[in-house]
XYZ file of C-alpha atoms in Angstrom:
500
model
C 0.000 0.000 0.000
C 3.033 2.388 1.112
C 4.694 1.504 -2.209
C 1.541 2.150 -4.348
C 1.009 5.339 -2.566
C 4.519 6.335 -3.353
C 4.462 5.398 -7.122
C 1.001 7.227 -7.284
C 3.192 10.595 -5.883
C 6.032 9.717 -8.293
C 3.787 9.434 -11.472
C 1.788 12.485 -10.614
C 4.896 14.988 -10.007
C 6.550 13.002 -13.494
C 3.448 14.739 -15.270
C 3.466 17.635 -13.179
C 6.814 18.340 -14.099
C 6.761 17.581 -17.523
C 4.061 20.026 -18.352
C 6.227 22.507 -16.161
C 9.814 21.852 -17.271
C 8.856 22.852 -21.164
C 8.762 26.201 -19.997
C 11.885 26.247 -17.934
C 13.629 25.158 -20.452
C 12.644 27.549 -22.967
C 13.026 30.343 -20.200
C 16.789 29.172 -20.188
C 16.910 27.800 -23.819
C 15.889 30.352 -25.683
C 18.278 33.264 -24.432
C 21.285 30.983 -23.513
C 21.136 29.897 -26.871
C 20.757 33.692 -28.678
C 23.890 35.269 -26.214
C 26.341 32.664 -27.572
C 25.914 33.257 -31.214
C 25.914 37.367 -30.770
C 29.038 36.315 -28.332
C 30.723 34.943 -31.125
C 30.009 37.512 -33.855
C 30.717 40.199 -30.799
C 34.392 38.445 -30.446
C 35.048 39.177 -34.057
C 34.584 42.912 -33.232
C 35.653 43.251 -29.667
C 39.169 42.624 -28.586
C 39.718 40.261 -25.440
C 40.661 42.573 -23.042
C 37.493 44.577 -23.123
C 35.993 41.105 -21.873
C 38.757 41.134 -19.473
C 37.512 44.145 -17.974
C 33.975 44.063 -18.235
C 34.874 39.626 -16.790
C 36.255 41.627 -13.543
C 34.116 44.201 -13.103
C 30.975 41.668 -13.084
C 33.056 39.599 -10.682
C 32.777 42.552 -8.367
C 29.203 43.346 -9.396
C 27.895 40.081 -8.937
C 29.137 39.363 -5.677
C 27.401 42.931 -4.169
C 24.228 41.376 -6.088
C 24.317 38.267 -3.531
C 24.492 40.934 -0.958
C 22.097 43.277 -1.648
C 19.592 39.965 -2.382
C 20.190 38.542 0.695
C 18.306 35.704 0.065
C 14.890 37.726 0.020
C 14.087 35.456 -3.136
C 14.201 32.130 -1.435
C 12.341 33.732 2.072
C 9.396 34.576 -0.311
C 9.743 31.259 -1.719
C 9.889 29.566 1.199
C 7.146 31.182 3.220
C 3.761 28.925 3.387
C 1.856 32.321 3.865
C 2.995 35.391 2.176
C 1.244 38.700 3.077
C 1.575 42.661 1.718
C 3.890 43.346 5.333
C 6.626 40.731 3.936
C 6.327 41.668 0.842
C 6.801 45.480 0.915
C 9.249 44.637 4.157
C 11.190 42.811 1.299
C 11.175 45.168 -1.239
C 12.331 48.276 0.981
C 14.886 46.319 2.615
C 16.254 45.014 -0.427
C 16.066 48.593 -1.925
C 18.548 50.246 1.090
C 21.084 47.782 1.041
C 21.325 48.115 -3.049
C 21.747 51.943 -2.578
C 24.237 51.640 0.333
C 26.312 48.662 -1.486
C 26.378 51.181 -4.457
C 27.348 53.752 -2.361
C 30.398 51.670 -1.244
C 31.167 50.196 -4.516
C 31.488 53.976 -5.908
C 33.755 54.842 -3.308
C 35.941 51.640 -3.861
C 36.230 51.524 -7.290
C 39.124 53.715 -7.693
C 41.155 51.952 -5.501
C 39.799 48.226 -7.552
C 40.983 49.594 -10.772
C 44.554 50.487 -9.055
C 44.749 47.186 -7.836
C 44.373 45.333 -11.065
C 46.163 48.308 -13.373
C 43.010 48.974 -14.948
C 42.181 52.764 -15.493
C 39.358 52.278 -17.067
C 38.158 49.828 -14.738
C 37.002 52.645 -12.313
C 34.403 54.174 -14.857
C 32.871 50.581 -15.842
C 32.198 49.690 -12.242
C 30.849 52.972 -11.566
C 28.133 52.184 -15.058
C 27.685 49.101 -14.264
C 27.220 49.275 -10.965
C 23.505 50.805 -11.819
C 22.469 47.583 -11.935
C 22.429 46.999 -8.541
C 20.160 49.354 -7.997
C 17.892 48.279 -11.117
C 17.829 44.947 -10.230
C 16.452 46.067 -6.357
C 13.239 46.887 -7.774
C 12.514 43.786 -9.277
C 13.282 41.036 -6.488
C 10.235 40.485 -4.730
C 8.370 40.520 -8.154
C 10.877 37.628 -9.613
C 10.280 35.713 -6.217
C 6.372 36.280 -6.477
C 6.850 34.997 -10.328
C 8.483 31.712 -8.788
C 6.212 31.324 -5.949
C 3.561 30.775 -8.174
C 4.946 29.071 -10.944
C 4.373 31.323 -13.613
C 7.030 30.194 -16.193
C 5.437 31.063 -19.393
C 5.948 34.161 -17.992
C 9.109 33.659 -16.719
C 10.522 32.923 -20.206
C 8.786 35.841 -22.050
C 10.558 38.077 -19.538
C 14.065 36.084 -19.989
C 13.733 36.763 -23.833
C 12.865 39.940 -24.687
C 15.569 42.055 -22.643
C 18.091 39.770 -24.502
C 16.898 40.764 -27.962
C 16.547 44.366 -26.777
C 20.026 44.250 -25.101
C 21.850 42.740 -28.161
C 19.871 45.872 -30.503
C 21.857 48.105 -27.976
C 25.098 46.512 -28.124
C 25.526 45.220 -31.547
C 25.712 48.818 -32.811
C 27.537 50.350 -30.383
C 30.435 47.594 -30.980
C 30.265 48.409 -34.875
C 30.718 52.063 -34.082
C 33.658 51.255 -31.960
C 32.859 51.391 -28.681
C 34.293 48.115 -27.286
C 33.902 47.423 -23.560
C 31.167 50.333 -23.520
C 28.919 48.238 -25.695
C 28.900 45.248 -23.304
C 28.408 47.681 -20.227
C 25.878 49.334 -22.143
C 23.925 46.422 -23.114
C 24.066 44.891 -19.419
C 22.339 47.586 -17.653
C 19.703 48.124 -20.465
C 19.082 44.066 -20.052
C 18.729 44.993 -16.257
C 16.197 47.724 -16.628
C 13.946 46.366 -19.219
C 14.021 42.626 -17.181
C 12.846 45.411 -14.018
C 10.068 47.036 -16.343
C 8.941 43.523 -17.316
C 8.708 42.457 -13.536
C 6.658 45.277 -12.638
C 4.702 44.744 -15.798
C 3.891 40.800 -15.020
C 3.028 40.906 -11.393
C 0.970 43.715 -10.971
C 1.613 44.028 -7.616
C 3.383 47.127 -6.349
C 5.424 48.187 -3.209
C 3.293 50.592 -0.586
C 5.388 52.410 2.146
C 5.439 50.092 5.184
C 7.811 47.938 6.965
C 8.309 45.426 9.558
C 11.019 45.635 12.189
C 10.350 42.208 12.631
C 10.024 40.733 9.305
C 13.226 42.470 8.236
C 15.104 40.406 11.391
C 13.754 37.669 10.210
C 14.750 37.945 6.258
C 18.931 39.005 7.765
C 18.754 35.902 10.001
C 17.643 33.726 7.199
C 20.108 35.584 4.313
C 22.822 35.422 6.500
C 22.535 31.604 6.328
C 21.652 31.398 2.533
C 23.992 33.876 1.834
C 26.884 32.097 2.962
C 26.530 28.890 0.469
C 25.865 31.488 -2.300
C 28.909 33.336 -1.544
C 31.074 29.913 -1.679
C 29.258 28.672 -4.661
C 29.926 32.478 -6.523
C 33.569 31.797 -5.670
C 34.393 28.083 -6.017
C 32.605 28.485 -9.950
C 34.460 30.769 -11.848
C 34.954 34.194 -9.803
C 38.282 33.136 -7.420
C 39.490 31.868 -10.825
C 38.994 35.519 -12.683
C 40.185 37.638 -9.710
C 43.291 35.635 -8.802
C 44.259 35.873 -12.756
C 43.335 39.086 -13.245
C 45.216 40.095 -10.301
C 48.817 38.644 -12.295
C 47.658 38.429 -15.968
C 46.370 40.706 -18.544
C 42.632 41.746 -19.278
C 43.575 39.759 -22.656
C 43.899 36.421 -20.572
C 41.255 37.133 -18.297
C 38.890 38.134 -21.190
C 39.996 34.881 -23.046
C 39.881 32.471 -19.929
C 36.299 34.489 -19.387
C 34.633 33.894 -22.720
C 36.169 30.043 -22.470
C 34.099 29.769 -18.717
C 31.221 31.549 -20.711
C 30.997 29.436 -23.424
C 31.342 25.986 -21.523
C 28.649 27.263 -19.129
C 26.157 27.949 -21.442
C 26.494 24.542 -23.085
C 26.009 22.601 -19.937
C 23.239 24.846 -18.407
C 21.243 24.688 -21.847
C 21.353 20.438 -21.594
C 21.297 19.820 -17.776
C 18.910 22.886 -16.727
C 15.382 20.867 -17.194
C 16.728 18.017 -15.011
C 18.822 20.226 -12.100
C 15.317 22.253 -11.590
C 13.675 19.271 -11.017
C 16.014 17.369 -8.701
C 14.621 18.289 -5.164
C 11.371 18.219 -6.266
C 12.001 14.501 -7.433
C 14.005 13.552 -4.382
C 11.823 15.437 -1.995
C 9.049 13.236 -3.205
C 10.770 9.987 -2.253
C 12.609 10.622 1.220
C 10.610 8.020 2.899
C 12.308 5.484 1.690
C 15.958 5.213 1.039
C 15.452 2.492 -1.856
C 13.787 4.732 -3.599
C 15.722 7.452 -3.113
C 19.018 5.726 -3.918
C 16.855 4.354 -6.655
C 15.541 8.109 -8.120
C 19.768 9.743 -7.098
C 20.995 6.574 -9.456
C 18.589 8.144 -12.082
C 19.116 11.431 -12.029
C 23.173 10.595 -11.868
C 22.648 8.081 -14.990
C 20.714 11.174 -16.889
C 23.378 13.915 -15.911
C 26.216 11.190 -17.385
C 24.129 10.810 -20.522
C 24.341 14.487 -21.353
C 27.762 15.531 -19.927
C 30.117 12.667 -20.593
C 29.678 13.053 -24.508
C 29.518 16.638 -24.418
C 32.997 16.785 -22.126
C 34.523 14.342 -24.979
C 33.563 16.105 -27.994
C 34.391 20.057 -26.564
C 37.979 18.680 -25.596
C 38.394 17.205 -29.347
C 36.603 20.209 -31.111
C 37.333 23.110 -28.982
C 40.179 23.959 -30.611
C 39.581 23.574 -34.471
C 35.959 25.283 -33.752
C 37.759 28.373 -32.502
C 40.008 28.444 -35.127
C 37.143 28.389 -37.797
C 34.831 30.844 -36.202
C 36.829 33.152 -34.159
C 39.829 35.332 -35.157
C 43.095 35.307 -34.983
C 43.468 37.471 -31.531
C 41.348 34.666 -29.976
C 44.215 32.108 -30.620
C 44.149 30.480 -27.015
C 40.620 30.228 -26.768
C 40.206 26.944 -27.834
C 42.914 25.437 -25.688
C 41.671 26.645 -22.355
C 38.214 25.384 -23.470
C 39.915 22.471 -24.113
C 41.067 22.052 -20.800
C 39.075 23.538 -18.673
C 36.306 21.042 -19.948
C 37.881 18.549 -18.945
C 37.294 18.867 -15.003
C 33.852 20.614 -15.205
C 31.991 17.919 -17.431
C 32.594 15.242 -15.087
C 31.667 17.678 -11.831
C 28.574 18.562 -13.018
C 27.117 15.072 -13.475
C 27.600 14.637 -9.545
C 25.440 18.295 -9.405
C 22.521 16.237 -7.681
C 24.108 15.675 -4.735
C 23.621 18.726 -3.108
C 19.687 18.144 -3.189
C 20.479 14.810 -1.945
C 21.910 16.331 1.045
C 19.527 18.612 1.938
C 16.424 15.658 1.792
C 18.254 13.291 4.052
C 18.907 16.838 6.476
C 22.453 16.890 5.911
C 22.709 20.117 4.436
C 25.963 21.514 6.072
C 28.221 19.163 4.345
C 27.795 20.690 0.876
C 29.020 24.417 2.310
C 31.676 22.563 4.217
C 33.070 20.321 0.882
C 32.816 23.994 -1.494
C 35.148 25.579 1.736
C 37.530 23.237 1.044
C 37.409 23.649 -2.398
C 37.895 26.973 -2.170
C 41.005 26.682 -0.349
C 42.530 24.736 -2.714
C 41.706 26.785 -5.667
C 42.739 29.704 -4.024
C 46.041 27.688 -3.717
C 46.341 26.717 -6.736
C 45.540 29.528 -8.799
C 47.606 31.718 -6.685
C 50.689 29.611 -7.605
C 49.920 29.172 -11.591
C 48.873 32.572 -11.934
C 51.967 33.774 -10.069
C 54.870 31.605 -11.629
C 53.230 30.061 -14.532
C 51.487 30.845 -17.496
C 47.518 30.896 -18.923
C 47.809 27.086 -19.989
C 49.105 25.854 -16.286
C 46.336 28.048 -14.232
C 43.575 26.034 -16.493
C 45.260 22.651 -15.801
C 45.501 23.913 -12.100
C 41.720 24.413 -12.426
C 40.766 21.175 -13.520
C 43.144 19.638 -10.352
C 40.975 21.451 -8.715
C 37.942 19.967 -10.327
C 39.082 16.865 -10.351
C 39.761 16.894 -6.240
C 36.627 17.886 -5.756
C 34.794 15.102 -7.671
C 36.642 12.294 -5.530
C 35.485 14.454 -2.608
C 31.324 14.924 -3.980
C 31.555 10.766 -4.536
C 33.392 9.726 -1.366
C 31.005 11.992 0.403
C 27.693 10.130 -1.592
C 28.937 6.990 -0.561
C 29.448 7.734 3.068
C 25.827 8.858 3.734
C 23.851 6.961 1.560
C 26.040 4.075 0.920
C 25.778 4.944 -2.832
C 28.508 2.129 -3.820
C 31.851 2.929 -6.057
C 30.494 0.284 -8.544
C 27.463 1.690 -9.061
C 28.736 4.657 -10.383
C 30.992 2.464 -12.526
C 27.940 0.474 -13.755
C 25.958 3.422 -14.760
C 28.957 5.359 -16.148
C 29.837 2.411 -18.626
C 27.432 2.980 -21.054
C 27.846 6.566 -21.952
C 32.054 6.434 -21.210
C 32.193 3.801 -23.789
C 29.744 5.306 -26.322
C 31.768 8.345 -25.872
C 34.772 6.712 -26.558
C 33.941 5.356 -29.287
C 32.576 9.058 -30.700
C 35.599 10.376 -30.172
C 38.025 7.777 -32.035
C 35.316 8.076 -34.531
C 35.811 12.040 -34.753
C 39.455 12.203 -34.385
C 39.803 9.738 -37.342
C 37.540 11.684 -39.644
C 39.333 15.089 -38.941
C 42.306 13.070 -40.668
C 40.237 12.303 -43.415
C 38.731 15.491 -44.275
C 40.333 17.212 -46.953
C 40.111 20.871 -45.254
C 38.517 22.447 -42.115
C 35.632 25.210 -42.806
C 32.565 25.742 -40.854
C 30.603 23.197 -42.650
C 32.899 20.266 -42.249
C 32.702 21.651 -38.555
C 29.016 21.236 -38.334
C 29.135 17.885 -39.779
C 31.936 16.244 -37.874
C 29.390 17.217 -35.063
C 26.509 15.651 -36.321
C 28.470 12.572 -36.934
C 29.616 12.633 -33.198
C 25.728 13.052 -31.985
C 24.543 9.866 -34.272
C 27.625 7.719 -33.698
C 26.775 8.683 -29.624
C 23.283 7.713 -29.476
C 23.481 4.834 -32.246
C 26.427 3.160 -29.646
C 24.702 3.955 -26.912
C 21.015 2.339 -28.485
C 23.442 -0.844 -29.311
C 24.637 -1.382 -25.565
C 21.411 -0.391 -23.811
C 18.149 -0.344 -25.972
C 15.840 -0.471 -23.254
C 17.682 2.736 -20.688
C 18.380 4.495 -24.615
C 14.365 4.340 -25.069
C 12.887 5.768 -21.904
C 15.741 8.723 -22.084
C 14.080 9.199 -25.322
C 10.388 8.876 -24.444
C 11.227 11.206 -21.179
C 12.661 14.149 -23.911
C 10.091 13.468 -26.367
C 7.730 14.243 -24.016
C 9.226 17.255 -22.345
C 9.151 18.778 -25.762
C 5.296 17.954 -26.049
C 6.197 15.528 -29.297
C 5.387 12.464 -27.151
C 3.122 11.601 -30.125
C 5.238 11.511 -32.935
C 8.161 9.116 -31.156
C 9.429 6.378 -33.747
C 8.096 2.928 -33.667
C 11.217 1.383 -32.359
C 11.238 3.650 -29.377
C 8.072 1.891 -28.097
């Protein structure tokens, strides 16, 4: 009866969610995969270092944004009963500490650019600092907007500030601007995504707040806050201020665009099933066998994505970047090479931070990203100091690399999630992948010359070679992966014969 119960809950959340995920992944589809082409076609215009700058200054910007959110999107989330005193308590709140961190950030700025040799750093931090205080005025709207689930909206509002942004800075690059044109079309993005907030909700701020209420949202920030501020760091930002500390905005802009690139690729594929992983777990934490049974899935899904992508970017990277980007570029392709390397793997272990919070263990994850910071900070300190741009991104992926062993001894520890099992379910795609790559490196022998179209199809080659190996050594887990994204895309209906 308990297990009939439970695969009652898990069928009606699996069509829940699949009627919800379509729009979350459009909401991140759609303009993840617009700012990558314009990036490109921006990169033929724009010279690295104006990505260097505008890389550091949004290091510095984004970590007053964690700040001056304090978490007042999860409260709202997480309240069972939201009422106008938390709401405009929220709003005001978050409104003060934007115009005091921008306060501080203007004072400071000077001192930033002197610190990394950047002139001109002082005047972009100063710009686009104003989107701290755009941003302000749209929190609580975005958290009312999650609350209730609205993501048709939520994708209409993640669209059209891209379009509008790239109108803004497309122009300005032709007309010479450089980093002025990605500044410009930043805060632009920020205001309209505000406008569109205020547009959507319909609910609007009146003057009154709660002594109270406002304790409540610091005590609660101060908490969230503190993972947020780890993750910020451990991802990419220690990386860009430690290098652009030693190197030039050239390297930082390059090693920048590489993170940029890499991160869109992965967030576009794995997006639909990360926003769905507590959810899924969450459903099943009464018992463990089904909850090692649903982690084992989600695992087995992330590996299906990320394991072919990780191969083909560290074969491709660097002939794709040859053919589409210019000449000042030239390194590009080798730190996306490498860097790729670490973070493909990493990410298919994402889940386990969910994990950890369902079976009420969620200090371990903050206490595993500490440690990663420390050795980052470590080792990018010493390859950015006494080595060059090619050592700091295999120092990166040491990183990575430590910090996988750690995320799977730690899985195994507290729920006994055995080293084989992650063999078992990592054969499949490893040795499809494999056999992708051999497949593409041979073919790039082959090929008579290297152009954009040969590009494309060496690709599509990879993808059918991928999923034809895989459909060989596993028909039955290669047809429900494809009946599960049939029918997030709504084309349940028209699925092949043989996938039945």
């Amino acid at each position: 009866m308990y297990l009939n119960k439970l695969g009652y809950l898990m069928n009606d959340l699996k069509s829940h969610t699949l009627k919800s995920v379509k729009w979350v992944i459009f909401a991140n589809l759609f303009p993840k995969l617009i700012t990558p082409v314009i990036s490109v076609y921006l990169a033929t215009i724009l010279v690295p270092s104006a990505y260097g700058i505008v890389a550091i200054s949004g290091t510095f910007i984004g970590f007053i944004n964690i700040i001056q959110g304090f978490g007042i999107i999860d409260f709202i989330g997480k309240e069972k009963e939201i009422n106008e005193d938390k709401l405009n308590t929220s709003f005001w709140l978050n409104v003060f500490l934007a115009i005091t961190l921008f306060i501080i950030l203007v004072l400071s700025s000077d001192f930033i650019a002197q610190m990394y040799s950047e002139p001109m750093l002082d005047d972009v931090l100063i710009v686009s600092g104003l989107v701290i205080l755009i941003d302000s005025f749209g929190i609580v709207q975005i958290a009312k907007l999650r609350r209730d689930m609205q993501f048709k909206k939520l994708f209409w509002r993640s669209l059209i500030p891209v379009i509008v942004s790239i109108a803004i800075t497309l122009p300005l690059a032709k007309l010479d601007f450089g980093v002025w044109s990605l500044v410009a079309g930043q805060v632009s993005r920020s205001f309209l995504n505000t406008v569109l907030f205020w547009y959507l909700t319909k609910w609007r701020p009146s003057v009154s707040f709660s002594k109270s209420i406002s304790k409540d949202i610091l005590k609660f920030g101060s908490w969230n806050n503190f993972e947020k501020f780890q993750e910020y760091f451990a991802n990419n930002s220690l990386g860009i201020l430690i290098l652009g500390y030693f190197a030039t905005s050239s390297q930082v802009g390059v090693y920048s665009v590489a993170i940029h690139i890499l991160g869109t690729i992965f967030l576009i594929l794995r997006a639909p099933i990360q926003n769905m992983t507590l959810p899924l777990l969450s459903k099943v934490q009464d018992s463990n066998e089904l909850l090692l049974k649903t982690f084992k899935k989600i695992i087995s899904r992330m590996m299906f994505i990320n394991i072919p992508l990780t191969v083909g970017i560290f074969l491709l990277a660097e002939k794709g970047v040859d053919i589409i980007f210019p000449d000042k570029w030239a390194n590009l392709g080798m730190v996306i090479s490498i860097i790729v390397i670490g973070q493909g793997f990493l990410l298919s272990f994402g889940a386990q931070r969910e994990l950890l919070k369902i079976i009420n263990r969620p200090d371990i994850y903050p206490k595993t990203l500490t440690v990663n910071l420390i050795t980052g900070a470590i080792l990018f300190f010493i390859s950015a100091k006494y080595f060059d741009l090619f050592w700091f991104c295999i120092a990166r992926v040491i990183n990575d690399v430590m910090f996988l062993i750690l995320q799977i001894f730690i899985i195994h520890k507290y729920i006994k999630f055995e080293f084989s099992e992650i063999i078992k379910i990592s054969f499949v795609p490893l040795l499809s992948s494999t056999i992708m790559g051999v497949s593409i490196y041979v073919v790039y022998f082959v090929l008579p010359e290297y152009n954009i179209f040969s590009f494309l199809l060496v690709i599509i080659l990879g993808i059918i070679i991928y999923l034809s190996t895989y459909y060989l050594l596993d028909k039955i887990e290669f047809k429900k992966l494809s009946r599960e994204i049939l029918e997030i895309l709504g084309i349940a209906k028209f699925s092949p014969k043989f996938l039945s």
